[in-house]
Every structure is written in C-alpha cells, then in structure tokens.
C-alpha cells in the first residue's frame, strides 16, 4: 500500500492528541573494525563462519544514538531493530535516584531455524552475564525529555571487558504476538506510558551517514516520495511481498526479507546472491563463509528491492562496502545462514526513511529529500 504525504498528514491530524509525537534525536553511522563488527554479529546469532565476517568485509557501519540510563548521562548506544534488550558494557551503568535490582541476566548467541519466522535458538552459547536493574532511560534530544521510568537495563559484569562497541546496545525489535519477553523494549514501554502520539518510530539515515530517530509520528516533511506500507510478521519480517531487481528489472519475486538496523550488510541466500551478481555483472568470489561480490566503482550496478510496485535501490554510497582504487566490494553478501531470508541491514537504510509501526505490525519505506 502506497500512502501519499497529504493523506498521511490528514491521518495524523485526525488522531492528534496531547503527546510528544514529533520528537526526534540525532542518529549517526559509525564504522567499526572487523573485531568489533564480529562481536556484534555473534550476539545476534550471526557467527563468523555462518555470516562471513572476516577479511573480505573490513570496516563496517552501525547506527548509534545518545541516551541517559539511570545516573549515566549521554551514553552512545547501538540502535538495533533486530533485538529487544538494553545492555550496557561493564562499568557503564550508574544507578539513578530510584533503581530497582531485578536479578541476573545473560546475553547469548545461537543457531536459529530461519525457515520458521520468530523461532528461538536451537542452542545458546553464553556471551555475557550481569545484573538487571529497573531504572529511568531517557533519549537525549526531546524537549521536554521523554523517558521510560522503569526500563529493564542489563549491566554486564562478565566478561569484564566491553562486548558491544561504545557503551552498549538498545533493542527496537517489534513484539511477537502473546510473547511478553519481546514486549518490554524501550519503544514498547514508551507506548504503554502514553508518551507517544502513535506507537511507532522512524529511522531516517542519509547517505552522508547522519540522520534522525523519530518517535510517535511519521516525519512527512522529510520524505521525497510517497510511503509504501506493508504488513510484518514477528519482528520486522516481510513475508513474500518483496521483489529483487537489477536495473529496474525483476529477477526474483516473492522473496522473504527481514529489516534489521543492527546488521551491517545485506545478506541473501547463497545461490540467490550468485544469480543476482551474475545478472548485475558483479564478479563472484566464493569462500567457506559465503559469496562476496566485486564491481567497478565507476559503474555501480543498480540493485533494488521492490514493494507494492515501488523499487528502492541501494544507494551507490551504501553499495560500496569497501574501495580499492576502482575496485569496489559489494555490501550484499551470500550465505546460507538465514535459510530463504534476506536480511536488509544498514546499507538498505541509507537514503531513506523507514517507519516502524509497533502495535500495527507494519513497516513503511520512503526515499528522503
């Protein structure tokens, strides 16, 4: 479904009430080295062998924003729409005025049945553990400040070194129906408190690697195109509503995709990526960890994902994961780690606005001005 900007304005005005629906905070992309990127991948069940993190990938980009947690001010947290928890590295948590100790917690990675939407791990390898608190979490940028009064916060104690880049991670994954474990995120709790005009958030990421994280409303004034809205299953999964295109031509239809800001590249099934690269004139290099593609930086292929008749192409700046003279490494990777699913990581976010309707279980896409 495509919704015009004028129609969106009318819908938002019709549902307007006293709330902080137009709040936003700065968002930015930072490049991490291979070791830091691999650590993030492992906490998401994307092991080095399965996901192909290694020398071919080099530095990778992740999205960050600033939050205050308890008595810890201005923490830089990774924005991950593919996970649910808020976890801080050792030594980063300072209690606020009224903290509540809730027990212990652990962070683990595992293997999933990616043919089943929303499956839990077959087994889990412990990555870290610590103490869970309930404390105030505020996102920096809103006036007046918007905060969750009793947000679950994991303060890592083991290992005694940082697991995440910078200060930690904050999950923005959508809830699964009738699953309270996935319905206690920062954004879900903001909605339960009635702090937002609408239970949604939007990520606007420009190709210069800066952007905004919007809460409670669609930022219609920054959209260059109508917004395309589609239903989701589980946490930002889009089932069989997307087509893969090269130079505007569909080469694969009815594919399954997952939209995940906490993944630094775009993953696709091994042989499907091989077919994509062949159609796009991209050199294919196979390794034990999957498929990597190389192309002439002076003539990048036009690779896109189409929904409801609208094609969203990967921006040239985002398609180039690395450059060596005129030889570019593609940010699209082939792997069998996720079954038939495509994982649309941050390269797909660049140059567009992605609206996440938490309670409506929908996701929307539009290009930025």
CSV table of C-alpha atoms in Angstrom, one decimal:
chain,number,residue,atom,x,y,z
A,1,UNK,CA,0.0,0.0,0.0
A,2,UNK,CA,1.4,3.4,-1.0
A,3,UNK,CA,0.2,6.4,1.0
A,4,UNK,CA,0.7,10.0,-0.2
A,5,UNK,CA,2.2,12.6,2.0
A,6,UNK,CA,-1.0,14.6,2.0
A,7,UNK,CA,-3.0,11.6,3.1
A,8,UNK,CA,-0.5,10.9,5.9
A,9,UNK,CA,-0.9,14.5,7.2
A,10,UNK,CA,-4.7,14.1,7.3
A,11,UNK,CA,-4.5,10.8,9.1
A,12,UNK,CA,-2.0,12.1,11.7
A,13,UNK,CA,-4.1,15.3,12.3
A,14,UNK,CA,-7.3,13.1,12.7
A,15,UNK,CA,-5.6,11.2,15.5
A,16,UNK,CA,-3.8,14.1,17.1
A,17,UNK,CA,-3.8,14.4,20.9
A,18,UNK,CA,-1.6,15.9,23.6
A,19,UNK,CA,1.6,13.9,23.3
A,20,UNK,CA,5.2,14.2,22.2
A,21,UNK,CA,4.6,12.7,18.8
A,22,UNK,CA,7.0,14.8,16.9
A,23,UNK,CA,10.1,14.2,19.0
A,24,UNK,CA,13.4,13.1,17.4
A,25,UNK,CA,17.0,12.6,18.3
A,26,UNK,CA,20.2,12.7,16.2
A,27,UNK,CA,21.3,9.4,14.7
A,28,UNK,CA,24.7,8.6,13.1
A,29,UNK,CA,26.6,5.8,11.5
A,30,UNK,CA,30.0,4.9,12.8
A,31,UNK,CA,32.4,2.5,11.2
A,32,UNK,CA,33.7,-0.3,13.3
A,33,UNK,CA,36.7,-2.6,12.7
A,34,UNK,CA,36.3,-6.3,11.9
A,35,UNK,CA,36.7,-7.4,15.5
A,36,UNK,CA,34.0,-5.1,16.9
A,37,UNK,CA,31.7,-5.9,14.0
A,38,UNK,CA,32.1,-9.6,14.6
A,39,UNK,CA,31.3,-9.2,18.3
A,40,UNK,CA,28.0,-7.6,17.4
A,41,UNK,CA,27.2,-10.3,14.9
A,42,UNK,CA,27.9,-13.1,17.4
A,43,UNK,CA,25.4,-11.6,19.9
A,44,UNK,CA,22.8,-11.7,17.2
A,45,UNK,CA,23.4,-15.4,16.3
A,46,UNK,CA,25.4,-14.4,13.3
A,47,UNK,CA,28.6,-16.4,13.9
A,48,UNK,CA,31.8,-15.7,11.9
A,49,UNK,CA,31.5,-18.8,9.8
A,50,UNK,CA,27.8,-18.5,9.1
A,51,UNK,CA,27.7,-14.8,8.4
A,52,UNK,CA,31.0,-14.4,6.7
A,53,UNK,CA,32.6,-11.8,8.9
A,54,UNK,CA,36.3,-11.7,8.1
A,55,UNK,CA,39.0,-10.1,6.0
A,56,UNK,CA,36.7,-9.6,3.0
A,57,UNK,CA,34.3,-7.4,5.0
A,58,UNK,CA,36.7,-4.9,6.5
A,59,UNK,CA,35.3,-2.0,8.5
A,60,UNK,CA,31.5,-2.0,8.8
A,61,UNK,CA,28.9,0.6,9.8
A,62,UNK,CA,26.4,0.6,12.6
A,63,UNK,CA,23.8,3.1,13.8
A,64,UNK,CA,24.2,4.9,17.2
A,65,UNK,CA,22.3,7.5,19.2
A,66,UNK,CA,22.7,9.0,22.7
A,67,UNK,CA,20.7,8.0,25.8
A,68,UNK,CA,20.8,8.6,29.5
A,69,UNK,CA,20.4,5.5,31.6
A,70,UNK,CA,19.9,5.8,35.4
A,71,UNK,CA,22.7,8.1,36.6
A,72,UNK,CA,24.8,7.5,33.4
A,73,UNK,CA,24.5,10.5,31.2
A,74,UNK,CA,24.9,10.7,27.4
A,75,UNK,CA,25.7,7.1,26.6
A,76,UNK,CA,26.3,6.2,23.0
A,77,UNK,CA,24.2,3.1,22.2
A,78,UNK,CA,23.9,0.9,19.1
A,79,UNK,CA,20.4,1.1,17.6
A,80,UNK,CA,19.4,-2.5,16.8
A,81,UNK,CA,15.9,-3.2,15.3
A,82,UNK,CA,16.8,-6.9,15.4
A,83,UNK,CA,17.0,-7.3,19.2
A,84,UNK,CA,14.9,-6.5,22.3
A,85,UNK,CA,17.2,-5.7,25.2
A,86,UNK,CA,19.1,-2.7,26.6
A,87,UNK,CA,22.6,-3.9,27.7
A,88,UNK,CA,25.5,-1.8,28.9
A,89,UNK,CA,29.1,-2.7,28.8
A,90,UNK,CA,30.9,-3.2,32.2
A,91,UNK,CA,31.3,-0.1,34.3
A,92,UNK,CA,28.9,2.0,32.2
A,93,UNK,CA,25.8,1.7,34.4
A,94,UNK,CA,25.4,4.2,37.3
A,95,UNK,CA,22.2,3.9,39.4
A,96,UNK,CA,19.7,6.7,39.2
A,97,UNK,CA,17.6,8.1,42.0
A,98,UNK,CA,15.3,5.1,42.5
A,99,UNK,CA,16.9,2.0,40.9
A,100,UNK,CA,15.4,-1.5,41.4
A,101,UNK,CA,17.6,-4.6,41.3
A,102,UNK,CA,15.6,-7.2,39.3
A,103,UNK,CA,18.0,-10.2,39.3
A,104,UNK,CA,20.5,-11.5,36.8
A,105,UNK,CA,20.6,-11.6,33.0
A,106,UNK,CA,22.6,-13.2,30.3
A,107,UNK,CA,23.4,-12.4,26.6
A,108,UNK,CA,23.9,-15.4,24.3
A,109,UNK,CA,24.1,-16.3,20.7
A,110,UNK,CA,22.8,-19.4,19.0
A,111,UNK,CA,21.6,-21.0,15.8
A,112,UNK,CA,18.1,-20.5,14.6
A,113,UNK,CA,15.6,-22.2,12.3
A,114,UNK,CA,15.4,-19.4,9.9
A,115,UNK,CA,12.7,-21.2,7.9
A,116,UNK,CA,10.4,-20.5,10.9
A,117,UNK,CA,9.5,-16.9,11.5
A,118,UNK,CA,10.2,-15.9,15.1
A,119,UNK,CA,11.9,-19.1,16.1
A,120,UNK,CA,14.0,-19.1,19.3
A,121,UNK,CA,17.6,-20.5,19.3
A,122,UNK,CA,18.2,-24.2,18.9
A,123,UNK,CA,21.0,-23.8,21.4
A,124,UNK,CA,22.7,-20.8,23.1
A,125,UNK,CA,26.3,-20.0,23.7
A,126,UNK,CA,26.7,-17.7,26.6
A,127,UNK,CA,28.4,-14.4,25.6
A,128,UNK,CA,28.0,-12.3,28.8
A,129,UNK,CA,26.1,-12.0,32.0
A,130,UNK,CA,25.4,-9.5,34.7
A,131,UNK,CA,22.8,-7.7,36.9
A,132,UNK,CA,19.5,-6.5,35.6
A,133,UNK,CA,18.0,-3.3,37.0
A,134,UNK,CA,14.9,-1.3,36.5
A,135,UNK,CA,15.8,2.4,36.0
A,136,UNK,CA,14.9,5.5,34.1
A,137,UNK,CA,16.0,5.6,30.5
A,138,UNK,CA,15.8,8.9,28.6
A,139,UNK,CA,16.6,9.6,25.0
A,140,UNK,CA,18.6,12.8,24.5
A,141,UNK,CA,17.1,15.4,22.3
A,142,UNK,CA,13.5,15.7,23.3
A,143,UNK,CA,12.2,18.9,24.9
A,144,UNK,CA,10.7,18.2,27.4
A,145,UNK,CA,12.6,14.9,27.9
A,146,UNK,CA,10.8,11.7,27.2
A,147,UNK,CA,11.7,8.8,29.4
A,148,UNK,CA,10.7,5.3,30.4
A,149,UNK,CA,10.5,5.3,34.2
A,150,UNK,CA,11.2,1.6,34.8
A,151,UNK,CA,13.1,0.1,31.9
A,152,UNK,CA,15.0,-3.2,32.2
A,153,UNK,CA,18.7,-2.4,32.0
A,154,UNK,CA,21.3,-5.1,31.8
A,155,UNK,CA,24.6,-4.1,33.4
A,156,UNK,CA,27.3,-6.5,32.3
A,157,UNK,CA,29.8,-7.9,34.8
A,158,UNK,CA,31.2,-10.9,32.9
A,159,UNK,CA,33.4,-10.7,30.9
A,160,UNK,CA,34.9,-7.6,32.4
A,161,UNK,CA,35.6,-6.1,29.0
A,162,UNK,CA,33.2,-4.5,26.5
A,163,UNK,CA,31.1,-6.8,24.5
A,164,UNK,CA,29.5,-4.0,22.4
A,165,UNK,CA,31.1,-1.0,20.7
A,166,UNK,CA,31.0,2.3,22.6
A,167,UNK,CA,28.6,2.0,25.6
A,168,UNK,CA,26.1,-0.7,24.7
A,169,UNK,CA,23.1,-1.6,22.7
A,170,UNK,CA,19.4,-0.7,22.8
A,171,UNK,CA,16.9,-3.0,21.0
A,172,UNK,CA,14.0,-1.7,18.9
A,173,UNK,CA,12.7,-5.1,17.6
A,174,UNK,CA,8.9,-5.4,17.3
A,175,UNK,CA,7.0,-7.6,19.7
A,176,UNK,CA,5.7,-11.1,18.8
A,177,UNK,CA,2.0,-11.7,19.5
A,178,UNK,CA,1.4,-13.0,23.0
A,179,UNK,CA,5.1,-13.0,23.9
A,180,UNK,CA,5.8,-10.7,26.9
A,181,UNK,CA,9.6,-11.3,26.5
A,182,UNK,CA,9.5,-9.3,23.3
A,183,UNK,CA,7.1,-6.6,24.5
A,184,UNK,CA,9.3,-4.8,27.1
A,185,UNK,CA,11.6,-2.8,24.8
A,186,UNK,CA,12.2,0.9,25.3
A,187,UNK,CA,9.9,1.8,22.5
A,188,UNK,CA,7.1,-0.5,23.7
A,189,UNK,CA,7.3,0.9,27.2
A,190,UNK,CA,7.1,4.5,25.9
A,191,UNK,CA,3.9,3.5,24.2
A,192,UNK,CA,2.5,1.8,27.3
A,193,UNK,CA,3.1,5.0,29.2
A,194,UNK,CA,1.2,7.0,26.6
A,195,UNK,CA,4.2,9.2,25.9
A,196,UNK,CA,3.8,9.0,22.1
A,197,UNK,CA,1.0,10.2,19.7
A,198,UNK,CA,1.3,6.9,17.8
A,199,UNK,CA,3.2,3.7,18.8
A,200,UNK,CA,5.8,3.9,16.1
A,201,UNK,CA,9.4,5.1,15.4
A,202,UNK,CA,11.1,6.1,12.2
A,203,UNK,CA,14.8,5.8,11.2
A,204,UNK,CA,16.0,8.4,8.7
A,205,UNK,CA,19.5,7.8,7.5
A,206,UNK,CA,21.1,10.0,4.9
A,207,UNK,CA,23.9,8.9,2.6
A,208,UNK,CA,26.3,11.2,4.5
A,209,UNK,CA,25.9,8.8,7.4
A,210,UNK,CA,23.9,11.2,9.6
A,211,UNK,CA,20.2,11.0,10.4
A,212,UNK,CA,17.4,11.2,12.9
A,213,UNK,CA,15.4,8.7,15.0
A,214,UNK,CA,11.8,9.8,15.1
A,215,UNK,CA,9.2,8.9,17.8
A,216,UNK,CA,5.4,8.8,17.7
A,217,UNK,CA,4.7,10.1,14.1
A,218,UNK,CA,5.9,9.8,10.5
A,219,UNK,CA,8.2,12.7,9.6
A,220,UNK,CA,6.3,13.6,6.4
A,221,UNK,CA,8.2,16.8,5.8
A,222,UNK,CA,11.5,15.0,5.0
A,223,UNK,CA,10.0,12.5,2.5
A,224,UNK,CA,10.7,12.8,-1.2
A,225,UNK,CA,8.3,10.0,-2.2
A,226,UNK,CA,5.0,8.5,-1.0
A,227,UNK,CA,5.5,6.0,1.7
A,228,UNK,CA,5.0,2.3,1.0
A,229,UNK,CA,3.5,0.4,3.9
A,230,UNK,CA,3.4,-3.4,4.2
A,231,UNK,CA,2.4,-5.8,7.0
A,232,UNK,CA,5.1,-7.6,9.0
A,233,UNK,CA,5.3,-10.9,10.8
A,234,UNK,CA,7.2,-11.2,14.0
A,235,UNK,CA,9.9,-8.6,14.3
A,236,UNK,CA,10.0,-6.6,11.1
A,237,UNK,CA,9.8,-9.7,8.9
A,238,UNK,CA,8.1,-9.1,5.5
A,239,UNK,CA,6.9,-12.4,4.0
A,240,UNK,CA,6.7,-12.9,0.2
A,241,UNK,CA,5.8,-9.3,-0.6
A,242,UNK,CA,9.2,-8.1,-2.0
A,243,UNK,CA,10.9,-8.5,-5.4
A,244,UNK,CA,14.6,-8.2,-6.1
A,245,UNK,CA,15.6,-6.0,-9.1
A,246,UNK,CA,18.6,-5.2,-11.2
A,247,UNK,CA,18.5,-2.1,-13.3
A,248,UNK,CA,14.7,-1.9,-12.6
A,249,UNK,CA,14.0,-5.4,-13.9
A,250,UNK,CA,12.7,-8.0,-11.5
A,251,UNK,CA,14.9,-11.1,-11.3
A,252,UNK,CA,13.4,-12.7,-8.1
A,253,UNK,CA,9.8,-12.3,-6.9
A,254,UNK,CA,8.1,-13.1,-3.7
A,255,UNK,CA,11.2,-13.1,-1.5
A,256,UNK,CA,11.2,-13.1,2.3
A,257,UNK,CA,13.1,-10.2,4.0
A,258,UNK,CA,13.9,-9.0,7.5
A,259,UNK,CA,14.7,-5.3,8.1
A,260,UNK,CA,17.5,-5.0,10.7
A,261,UNK,CA,19.4,-1.9,11.5
A,262,UNK,CA,21.8,-3.9,13.7
A,263,UNK,CA,23.2,-5.8,10.7
A,264,UNK,CA,26.0,-4.0,8.9
A,265,UNK,CA,25.5,-5.5,5.4
A,266,UNK,CA,22.7,-7.1,3.3
A,267,UNK,CA,22.6,-10.9,3.4
A,268,UNK,CA,20.8,-13.1,0.9
A,269,UNK,CA,20.7,-16.9,0.2
A,270,UNK,CA,23.9,-18.1,-1.3
A,271,UNK,CA,22.7,-19.2,-4.8
A,272,UNK,CA,20.2,-16.3,-5.0
A,273,UNK,CA,23.0,-13.8,-4.4
A,274,UNK,CA,25.1,-15.7,-7.0
A,275,UNK,CA,22.2,-15.2,-9.5
A,276,UNK,CA,21.9,-11.5,-8.5
A,277,UNK,CA,25.6,-10.8,-9.1
A,278,UNK,CA,25.6,-12.6,-12.4
A,279,UNK,CA,22.6,-10.5,-13.6
A,280,UNK,CA,24.2,-7.3,-12.3
A,281,UNK,CA,27.7,-8.0,-13.8
A,282,UNK,CA,29.3,-8.3,-10.4
A,283,UNK,CA,32.3,-10.6,-10.0
A,284,UNK,CA,31.6,-13.5,-7.7
A,285,UNK,CA,34.2,-14.8,-5.3
A,286,UNK,CA,33.3,-17.8,-3.2
A,287,UNK,CA,34.8,-18.8,0.1
A,288,UNK,CA,34.0,-21.1,3.0
A,289,UNK,CA,31.9,-18.3,4.6
A,290,UNK,CA,29.8,-17.4,1.5
A,291,UNK,CA,29.9,-15.2,-1.5
A,292,UNK,CA,31.4,-11.7,-1.9
A,293,UNK,CA,31.0,-9.5,-5.0
A,294,UNK,CA,33.3,-7.0,-6.7
A,295,UNK,CA,32.5,-4.4,-9.3
A,296,UNK,CA,33.9,-1.3,-11.0
A,297,UNK,CA,33.3,1.6,-8.7
A,298,UNK,CA,32.9,3.9,-11.7
A,299,UNK,CA,29.8,2.0,-12.9
A,300,UNK,CA,27.9,0.5,-9.9
A,301,UNK,CA,25.0,-1.8,-10.6
A,302,UNK,CA,21.5,-0.7,-9.7
A,303,UNK,CA,20.3,-3.3,-7.2
A,304,UNK,CA,16.9,-2.8,-5.5
A,305,UNK,CA,14.1,-4.2,-3.6
A,306,UNK,CA,10.5,-3.6,-4.8
A,307,UNK,CA,7.4,-3.4,-2.6
A,308,UNK,CA,3.9,-2.7,-3.9
A,309,UNK,CA,5.2,-1.6,-7.2
A,310,UNK,CA,7.8,0.8,-5.8
A,311,UNK,CA,11.5,0.0,-6.2
A,312,UNK,CA,14.0,1.1,-3.5
A,313,UNK,CA,17.5,0.8,-4.9
A,314,UNK,CA,20.6,0.6,-2.7
A,315,UNK,CA,22.4,3.9,-2.9
A,316,UNK,CA,25.8,3.8,-4.6
A,317,UNK,CA,27.5,5.1,-1.5
A,318,UNK,CA,25.9,2.3,0.5
A,319,UNK,CA,26.5,-0.4,-2.0
A,320,UNK,CA,30.3,0.1,-1.8
A,321,UNK,CA,31.3,-1.6,1.4
A,322,UNK,CA,35.0,-1.0,0.6
A,323,UNK,CA,37.0,0.5,-2.2
A,324,UNK,CA,40.5,-0.4,-3.5
A,325,UNK,CA,41.1,2.1,-6.3
A,326,UNK,CA,38.3,1.5,-8.8
A,327,UNK,CA,37.5,-2.0,-7.4
A,328,UNK,CA,34.5,-1.9,-5.0
A,329,UNK,CA,33.4,-4.6,-2.6
A,330,UNK,CA,29.6,-5.0,-2.6
A,331,UNK,CA,27.7,-4.7,0.7
A,332,UNK,CA,25.5,-7.6,-0.4
A,333,UNK,CA,26.7,-10.9,0.8
A,334,UNK,CA,25.7,-14.5,0.1
A,335,UNK,CA,25.2,-17.0,2.9
A,336,UNK,CA,23.1,-20.0,3.8
A,337,UNK,CA,22.9,-18.9,7.5
A,338,UNK,CA,19.4,-17.5,7.2
A,339,UNK,CA,17.6,-20.0,5.1
A,340,UNK,CA,15.5,-18.3,2.4
A,341,UNK,CA,15.5,-15.0,4.2
A,342,UNK,CA,17.2,-11.8,3.0
A,343,UNK,CA,18.5,-9.5,5.8
A,344,UNK,CA,18.3,-5.9,4.9
A,345,UNK,CA,20.9,-4.3,7.1
A,346,UNK,CA,22.1,-0.7,7.3
A,347,UNK,CA,23.2,-0.2,3.6
A,348,UNK,CA,19.5,-0.5,2.7
A,349,UNK,CA,18.6,2.2,5.3
A,350,UNK,CA,20.9,4.8,3.7
A,351,UNK,CA,19.0,7.5,1.7
A,352,UNK,CA,15.6,6.6,3.1
A,353,UNK,CA,13.0,6.8,5.9
A,354,UNK,CA,11.8,3.6,7.4
A,355,UNK,CA,8.7,3.8,9.6
A,356,UNK,CA,8.2,1.0,12.2
A,357,UNK,CA,4.5,0.7,13.4
A,358,UNK,CA,5.0,-1.3,16.6
A,359,UNK,CA,1.4,-2.1,17.6
A,360,UNK,CA,0.1,-2.1,14.0
A,361,UNK,CA,2.7,-4.6,12.9
A,362,UNK,CA,3.5,-2.7,9.7
A,363,UNK,CA,6.7,-1.2,8.2
A,364,UNK,CA,6.9,1.7,5.7
A,365,UNK,CA,9.5,2.9,3.3
A,366,UNK,CA,10.1,6.2,1.5
A,367,UNK,CA,13.1,8.0,0.0
A,368,UNK,CA,14.5,11.1,1.7
A,369,UNK,CA,14.6,14.5,0.2
